[in-house]
Amino acid sequence: MGFKTVIGLALVAAGAILSIFFWDLEFYWFQGGPLGLLLILIGVLDLGDEFRRSRGHKPKSLFEDVKDDIGFGGRSSGSGDRRDDRDR
């Protein structure tokens, strides 16, 4: 188990504890429940990223990943630059 996996699990656990037991706790302008939900979300995203990397997915920038998920641009969506196709 890698370091990133441990961090992801710790974020999920800390977020769950905050959101279940300390929902009304206030720390400066943060409230325990929504902060816990945010920590859970970040932990799940971190675990998902680590899972994708362990399956051999090539890491890329966040912007390129979002572009591919939405379907804009990129070579995987088929709407790449046509000049590249003519040069080959």
PDB file of N, CA, C and O in Angstrom, residues 39-85:
ATOM      1  N   LEU A  39     -13.465  16.665   3.036  1.00  0.00           N
ATOM      2  CA  LEU A  39     -12.326  15.757   3.232  1.00  0.00           C
ATOM      3  C   LEU A  39     -12.613  14.385   2.629  1.00  0.00           C
ATOM      4  O   LEU A  39     -11.728  13.762   2.037  1.00  0.00           O
ATOM      5  N   ILE A  40     -13.847  13.909   2.776  1.00  0.00           N
ATOM      6  CA  ILE A  40     -14.216  12.626   2.181  1.00  0.00           C
ATOM      7  C   ILE A  40     -14.088  12.700   0.661  1.00  0.00           C
ATOM      8  O   ILE A  40     -13.548  11.793   0.024  1.00  0.00           O
ATOM      9  N   LEU A  41     -14.575  13.777   0.069  1.00  0.00           N
ATOM     10  CA  LEU A  41     -14.495  13.942  -1.381  1.00  0.00           C
ATOM     11  C   LEU A  41     -13.051  13.963  -1.864  1.00  0.00           C
ATOM     12  O   LEU A  41     -12.687  13.281  -2.836  1.00  0.00           O
ATOM     13  N   ILE A  42     -12.202  14.717  -1.182  1.00  0.00           N
ATOM     14  CA  ILE A  42     -10.793  14.788  -1.567  1.00  0.00           C
ATOM     15  C   ILE A  42     -10.120  13.421  -1.414  1.00  0.00           C
ATOM     16  O   ILE A  42      -9.343  13.000  -2.265  1.00  0.00           O
ATOM     17  N   GLY A  43     -10.448  12.711  -0.334  1.00  0.00           N
ATOM     18  CA  GLY A  43      -9.874  11.379  -0.128  1.00  0.00           C
ATOM     19  C   GLY A  43     -10.308  10.385  -1.193  1.00  0.00           C
ATOM     20  O   GLY A  43      -9.499   9.603  -1.692  1.00  0.00           O
ATOM     21  N   VAL A  44     -11.579  10.428  -1.575  1.00  0.00           N
ATOM     22  CA  VAL A  44     -12.068   9.521  -2.616  1.00  0.00           C
ATOM     23  C   VAL A  44     -11.421   9.849  -3.963  1.00  0.00           C
ATOM     24  O   VAL A  44     -11.047   8.941  -4.716  1.00  0.00           O
ATOM     25  N   LEU A  45     -11.284  11.131  -4.273  1.00  0.00           N
ATOM     26  CA  LEU A  45     -10.613  11.508  -5.522  1.00  0.00           C
ATOM     27  C   LEU A  45      -9.156  11.055  -5.516  1.00  0.00           C
ATOM     28  O   LEU A  45      -8.635  10.601  -6.545  1.00  0.00           O
ATOM     29  N   ASP A  46      -8.492  11.170  -4.383  1.00  0.00           N
ATOM     30  CA  ASP A  46      -7.110  10.735  -4.258  1.00  0.00           C
ATOM     31  C   ASP A  46      -6.998   9.218  -4.431  1.00  0.00           C
ATOM     32  O   ASP A  46      -6.115   8.727  -5.134  1.00  0.00           O
ATOM     33  N   LEU A  47      -7.908   8.474  -3.808  1.00  0.00           N
ATOM     34  CA  LEU A  47      -7.904   7.019  -3.958  1.00  0.00           C
ATOM     35  C   LEU A  47      -8.219   6.611  -5.395  1.00  0.00           C
ATOM     36  O   LEU A  47      -7.629   5.668  -5.927  1.00  0.00           O
ATOM     37  N   GLY A  48      -9.147   7.309  -6.035  1.00  0.00           N
ATOM     38  CA  GLY A  48      -9.475   7.006  -7.419  1.00  0.00           C
ATOM     39  C   GLY A  48      -8.303   7.251  -8.347  1.00  0.00           C
ATOM     40  O   GLY A  48      -8.043   6.466  -9.268  1.00  0.00           O
ATOM     41  N   ASP A  49      -7.587   8.339  -8.119  1.00  0.00           N
ATOM     42  CA  ASP A  49      -6.409   8.638  -8.926  1.00  0.00           C
ATOM     43  C   ASP A  49      -5.338   7.569  -8.733  1.00  0.00           C
ATOM     44  O   ASP A  49      -4.720   7.120  -9.696  1.00  0.00           O
ATOM     45  N   GLU A  50      -5.131   7.155  -7.506  1.00  0.00           N
ATOM     46  CA  GLU A  50      -4.135   6.124  -7.232  1.00  0.00           C
ATOM     47  C   GLU A  50      -4.551   4.791  -7.859  1.00  0.00           C
ATOM     48  O   GLU A  50      -3.725   4.054  -8.390  1.00  0.00           O
ATOM     49  N   PHE A  51      -5.838   4.483  -7.832  1.00  0.00           N
ATOM     50  CA  PHE A  51      -6.336   3.252  -8.447  1.00  0.00           C
ATOM     51  C   PHE A  51      -6.115   3.276  -9.965  1.00  0.00           C
ATOM     52  O   PHE A  51      -5.694   2.295 -10.560  1.00  0.00           O
ATOM     53  N   ARG A  52      -6.389   4.425 -10.592  1.00  0.00           N
ATOM     54  CA  ARG A  52      -6.188   4.545 -12.035  1.00  0.00           C
ATOM     55  C   ARG A  52      -4.715   4.419 -12.397  1.00  0.00           C
ATOM     56  O   ARG A  52      -4.368   3.796 -13.401  1.00  0.00           O
ATOM     57  N   ARG A  53      -3.847   4.993 -11.588  1.00  0.00           N
ATOM     58  CA  ARG A  53      -2.412   4.886 -11.865  1.00  0.00           C
ATOM     59  C   ARG A  53      -1.927   3.452 -11.696  1.00  0.00           C
ATOM     60  O   ARG A  53      -1.049   3.003 -12.425  1.00  0.00           O
ATOM     61  N   SER A  54      -2.471   2.722 -10.732  1.00  0.00           N
ATOM     62  CA  SER A  54      -2.051   1.339 -10.523  1.00  0.00           C
ATOM     63  C   SER A  54      -2.521   0.432 -11.651  1.00  0.00           C
ATOM     64  O   SER A  54      -1.928  -0.607 -11.889  1.00  0.00           O
ATOM     65  N   ARG A  55      -3.564   0.832 -12.352  1.00  0.00           N
ATOM     66  CA  ARG A  55      -4.059   0.064 -13.503  1.00  0.00           C
ATOM     67  C   ARG A  55      -3.318   0.412 -14.795  1.00  0.00           C
ATOM     68  O   ARG A  55      -3.645  -0.107 -15.840  1.00  0.00           O
ATOM     69  N   GLY A  56      -2.353   1.318 -14.731  1.00  0.00           N
ATOM     70  CA  GLY A  56      -1.543   1.646 -15.891  1.00  0.00           C
ATOM     71  C   GLY A  56      -2.018   2.849 -16.670  1.00  0.00           C
ATOM     72  O   GLY A  56      -1.555   3.088 -17.767  1.00  0.00           O
ATOM     73  N   HIS A  57      -2.921   3.637 -16.124  1.00  0.00           N
ATOM     74  CA  HIS A  57      -3.387   4.839 -16.800  1.00  0.00           C
ATOM     75  C   HIS A  57      -2.290   5.878 -16.775  1.00  0.00           C
ATOM     76  O   HIS A  57      -1.716   6.164 -15.734  1.00  0.00           O
ATOM     77  N   LYS A  58      -1.981   6.444 -17.933  1.00  0.00           N
ATOM     78  CA  LYS A  58      -0.924   7.436 -18.012  1.00  0.00           C
ATOM     79  C   LYS A  58      -1.379   8.732 -17.343  1.00  0.00           C
ATOM     80  O   LYS A  58      -2.414   9.282 -17.705  1.00  0.00           O
ATOM     81  N   PRO A  59      -0.636   9.236 -16.352  1.00  0.00           N
ATOM     82  CA  PRO A  59      -1.036  10.480 -15.704  1.00  0.00           C
ATOM     83  C   PRO A  59      -0.884  11.667 -16.654  1.00  0.00           C
ATOM     84  O   PRO A  59       0.037  11.733 -17.455  1.00  0.00           O
ATOM     85  N   LYS A  60      -1.837  12.593 -16.573  1.00  0.00           N
ATOM     86  CA  LYS A  60      -1.764  13.811 -17.368  1.00  0.00           C
ATOM     87  C   LYS A  60      -2.264  14.958 -16.522  1.00  0.00           C
ATOM     88  O   LYS A  60      -2.675  14.775 -15.385  1.00  0.00           O
ATOM     89  N   SER A  61      -2.244  16.122 -17.085  1.00  0.00           N
ATOM     90  CA  SER A  61      -2.641  17.288 -16.312  1.00  0.00           C
ATOM     91  C   SER A  61      -4.139  17.252 -16.022  1.00  0.00           C
ATOM     92  O   SER A  61      -4.912  16.604 -16.731  1.00  0.00           O
ATOM     93  N   LEU A  62      -4.550  17.952 -14.999  1.00  0.00           N
ATOM     94  CA  LEU A  62      -5.950  17.997 -14.609  1.00  0.00           C
ATOM     95  C   LEU A  62      -6.802  18.593 -15.717  1.00  0.00           C
ATOM     96  O   LEU A  62      -7.898  18.115 -16.004  1.00  0.00           O
ATOM     97  N   PHE A  63      -6.284  19.609 -16.396  1.00  0.00           N
ATOM     98  CA  PHE A  63      -7.030  20.257 -17.471  1.00  0.00           C
ATOM     99  C   PHE A  63      -7.299  19.284 -18.617  1.00  0.00           C
ATOM    100  O   PHE A  63      -8.402  19.217 -19.143  1.00  0.00           O
ATOM    101  N   GLU A  64      -6.286  18.496 -19.003  1.00  0.00           N
ATOM    102  CA  GLU A  64      -6.469  17.524 -20.075  1.00  0.00           C
ATOM    103  C   GLU A  64      -7.436  16.424 -19.669  1.00  0.00           C
ATOM    104  O   GLU A  64      -8.230  15.958 -20.480  1.00  0.00           O
ATOM    105  N   ASP A  65      -7.392  16.010 -18.409  1.00  0.00           N
ATOM    106  CA  ASP A  65      -8.282  14.983 -17.916  1.00  0.00           C
ATOM    107  C   ASP A  65      -9.733  15.452 -17.942  1.00  0.00           C
ATOM    108  O   ASP A  65     -10.628  14.724 -18.376  1.00  0.00           O
ATOM    109  N   VAL A  66      -9.979  16.687 -17.515  1.00  0.00           N
ATOM    110  CA  VAL A  66     -11.338  17.234 -17.533  1.00  0.00           C
ATOM    111  C   VAL A  66     -11.814  17.409 -18.968  1.00  0.00           C
ATOM    112  O   VAL A  66     -12.968  17.114 -19.295  1.00  0.00           O
ATOM    113  N   LYS A  67     -10.923  17.859 -19.858  1.00  0.00           N
ATOM    114  CA  LYS A  67     -11.277  18.014 -21.266  1.00  0.00           C
ATOM    115  C   LYS A  67     -11.700  16.681 -21.876  1.00  0.00           C
ATOM    116  O   LYS A  67     -12.672  16.606 -22.615  1.00  0.00           O
ATOM    117  N   ASP A  68     -10.981  15.619 -21.559  1.00  0.00           N
ATOM    118  CA  ASP A  68     -11.339  14.297 -22.075  1.00  0.00           C
ATOM    119  C   ASP A  68     -12.650  13.803 -21.495  1.00  0.00           C
ATOM    120  O   ASP A  68     -13.449  13.181 -22.189  1.00  0.00           O
ATOM    121  N   ASP A  69     -12.886  14.065 -20.204  1.00  0.00           N
ATOM    122  CA  ASP A  69     -14.130  13.626 -19.576  1.00  0.00           C
ATOM    123  C   ASP A  69     -15.338  14.333 -20.172  1.00  0.00           C
ATOM    124  O   ASP A  69     -16.384  13.717 -20.372  1.00  0.00           O
ATOM    125  N   ILE A  70     -15.192  15.614 -20.459  1.00  0.00           N
ATOM    126  CA  ILE A  70     -16.304  16.384 -21.024  1.00  0.00           C
ATOM    127  C   ILE A  70     -16.482  16.058 -22.503  1.00  0.00           C
ATOM    128  O   ILE A  70     -17.581  16.037 -23.014  1.00  0.00           O
ATOM    129  N   GLY A  71     -15.389  15.791 -23.201  1.00  0.00           N
ATOM    130  CA  GLY A  71     -15.462  15.450 -24.606  1.00  0.00           C
ATOM    131  C   GLY A  71     -14.980  16.539 -25.525  1.00  0.00           C
ATOM    132  O   GLY A  71     -15.213  16.486 -26.728  1.00  0.00           O
ATOM    133  N   PHE A  72     -14.309  17.549 -25.009  1.00  0.00           N
ATOM    134  CA  PHE A  72     -13.773  18.624 -25.829  1.00  0.00           C
ATOM    135  C   PHE A  72     -12.345  18.299 -26.224  1.00  0.00           C
ATOM    136  O   PHE A  72     -11.527  17.974 -25.387  1.00  0.00           O
ATOM    137  N   GLY A  73     -12.045  18.436 -27.509  1.00  0.00           N
ATOM    138  CA  GLY A  73     -10.669  18.347 -27.978  1.00  0.00           C
ATOM    139  C   GLY A  73      -9.987  17.059 -27.621  1.00  0.00           C
ATOM    140  O   GLY A  73     -10.591  16.069 -27.268  1.00  0.00           O
ATOM    141  N   GLY A  74      -8.702  17.081 -27.745  1.00  0.00           N
ATOM    142  CA  GLY A  74      -7.897  15.919 -27.411  1.00  0.00           C
ATOM    143  C   GLY A  74      -7.921  14.881 -28.519  1.00  0.00           C
ATOM    144  O   GLY A  74      -8.830  14.814 -29.327  1.00  0.00           O
ATOM    145  N   ARG A  75      -6.917  14.054 -28.572  1.00  0.00           N
ATOM    146  CA  ARG A  75      -6.839  13.043 -29.616  1.00  0.00           C
ATOM    147  C   ARG A  75      -7.758  11.875 -29.333  1.00  0.00           C
ATOM    148  O   ARG A  75      -8.192  11.205 -30.252  1.00  0.00           O
ATOM    149  N   SER A  76      -8.075  11.604 -28.073  1.00  0.00           N
ATOM    150  CA  SER A  76      -8.919  10.460 -27.762  1.00  0.00           C
ATOM    151  C   SER A  76     -10.366  10.689 -28.154  1.00  0.00           C
ATOM    152  O   SER A  76     -11.104   9.755 -28.377  1.00  0.00           O
ATOM    153  N   SER A  77     -10.812  11.931 -28.269  1.00  0.00           N
ATOM    154  CA  SER A  77     -12.202  12.199 -28.623  1.00  0.00           C
ATOM    155  C   SER A  77     -12.397  12.315 -30.127  1.00  0.00           C
ATOM    156  O   SER A  77     -13.509  12.457 -30.593  1.00  0.00           O
ATOM    157  N   GLY A  78     -11.325  12.281 -30.906  1.00  0.00           N
ATOM    158  CA  GLY A  78     -11.441  12.293 -32.348  1.00  0.00           C
ATOM    159  C   GLY A  78     -11.525  13.669 -32.964  1.00  0.00           C
ATOM    160  O   GLY A  78     -11.658  13.801 -34.168  1.00  0.00           O
ATOM    161  N   SER A  79     -11.444  14.724 -32.202  1.00  0.00           N
ATOM    162  CA  SER A  79     -11.545  16.066 -32.769  1.00  0.00           C
ATOM    163  C   SER A  79     -10.213  16.799 -32.667  1.00  0.00           C
ATOM    164  O   SER A  79     -10.165  17.967 -32.377  1.00  0.00           O
ATOM    165  N   GLY A  80      -9.117  16.082 -32.912  1.00  0.00           N
ATOM    166  CA  GLY A  80      -7.796  16.683 -32.800  1.00  0.00           C
ATOM    167  C   GLY A  80      -7.495  17.591 -33.973  1.00  0.00           C
ATOM    168  O   GLY A  80      -8.337  17.851 -34.836  1.00  0.00           O
ATOM    169  N   ASP A  81      -6.291  18.063 -34.034  1.00  0.00           N
ATOM    170  CA  ASP A  81      -5.865  18.972 -35.084  1.00  0.00           C
ATOM    171  C   ASP A  81      -5.738  18.195 -36.395  1.00  0.00           C
ATOM    172  O   ASP A  81      -5.028  17.208 -36.473  1.00  0.00           O
ATOM    173  N   ARG A  82      -6.419  18.626 -37.440  1.00  0.00           N
ATOM    174  CA  ARG A  82      -6.412  17.902 -38.708  1.00  0.00           C
ATOM    175  C   ARG A  82      -5.099  18.069 -39.448  1.00  0.00           C
ATOM    176  O   ARG A  82      -4.769  17.278 -40.308  1.00  0.00           O
ATOM    177  N   ARG A  83      -4.354  19.107 -39.135  1.00  0.00           N
ATOM    178  CA  ARG A  83      -3.063  19.304 -39.763  1.00  0.00           C
ATOM    179  C   ARG A  83      -2.127  18.138 -39.449  1.00  0.00           C
ATOM    180  O   ARG A  83      -1.363  17.708 -40.287  1.00  0.00           O
ATOM    181  N   ASP A  84      -2.210  17.595 -38.232  1.00  0.00           N
ATOM    182  CA  ASP A  84      -1.371  16.466 -37.846  1.00  0.00           C
ATOM    183  C   ASP A  84      -1.682  15.238 -38.694  1.00  0.00           C
ATOM    184  O   ASP A  84      -0.801  14.477 -39.059  1.00  0.00           O
ATOM    185  N   ASP A  85      -2.965  15.035 -39.033  1.00  0.00           N
ATOM    186  CA  ASP A  85      -3.343  13.886 -39.828  1.00  0.00           C
ATOM    187  C   ASP A  85      -2.836  14.008 -41.260  1.00  0.00           C
ATOM    188  O   ASP A  85      -2.444  13.022 -41.879  1.00  0.00           O
TER     189      ASP A  85
END
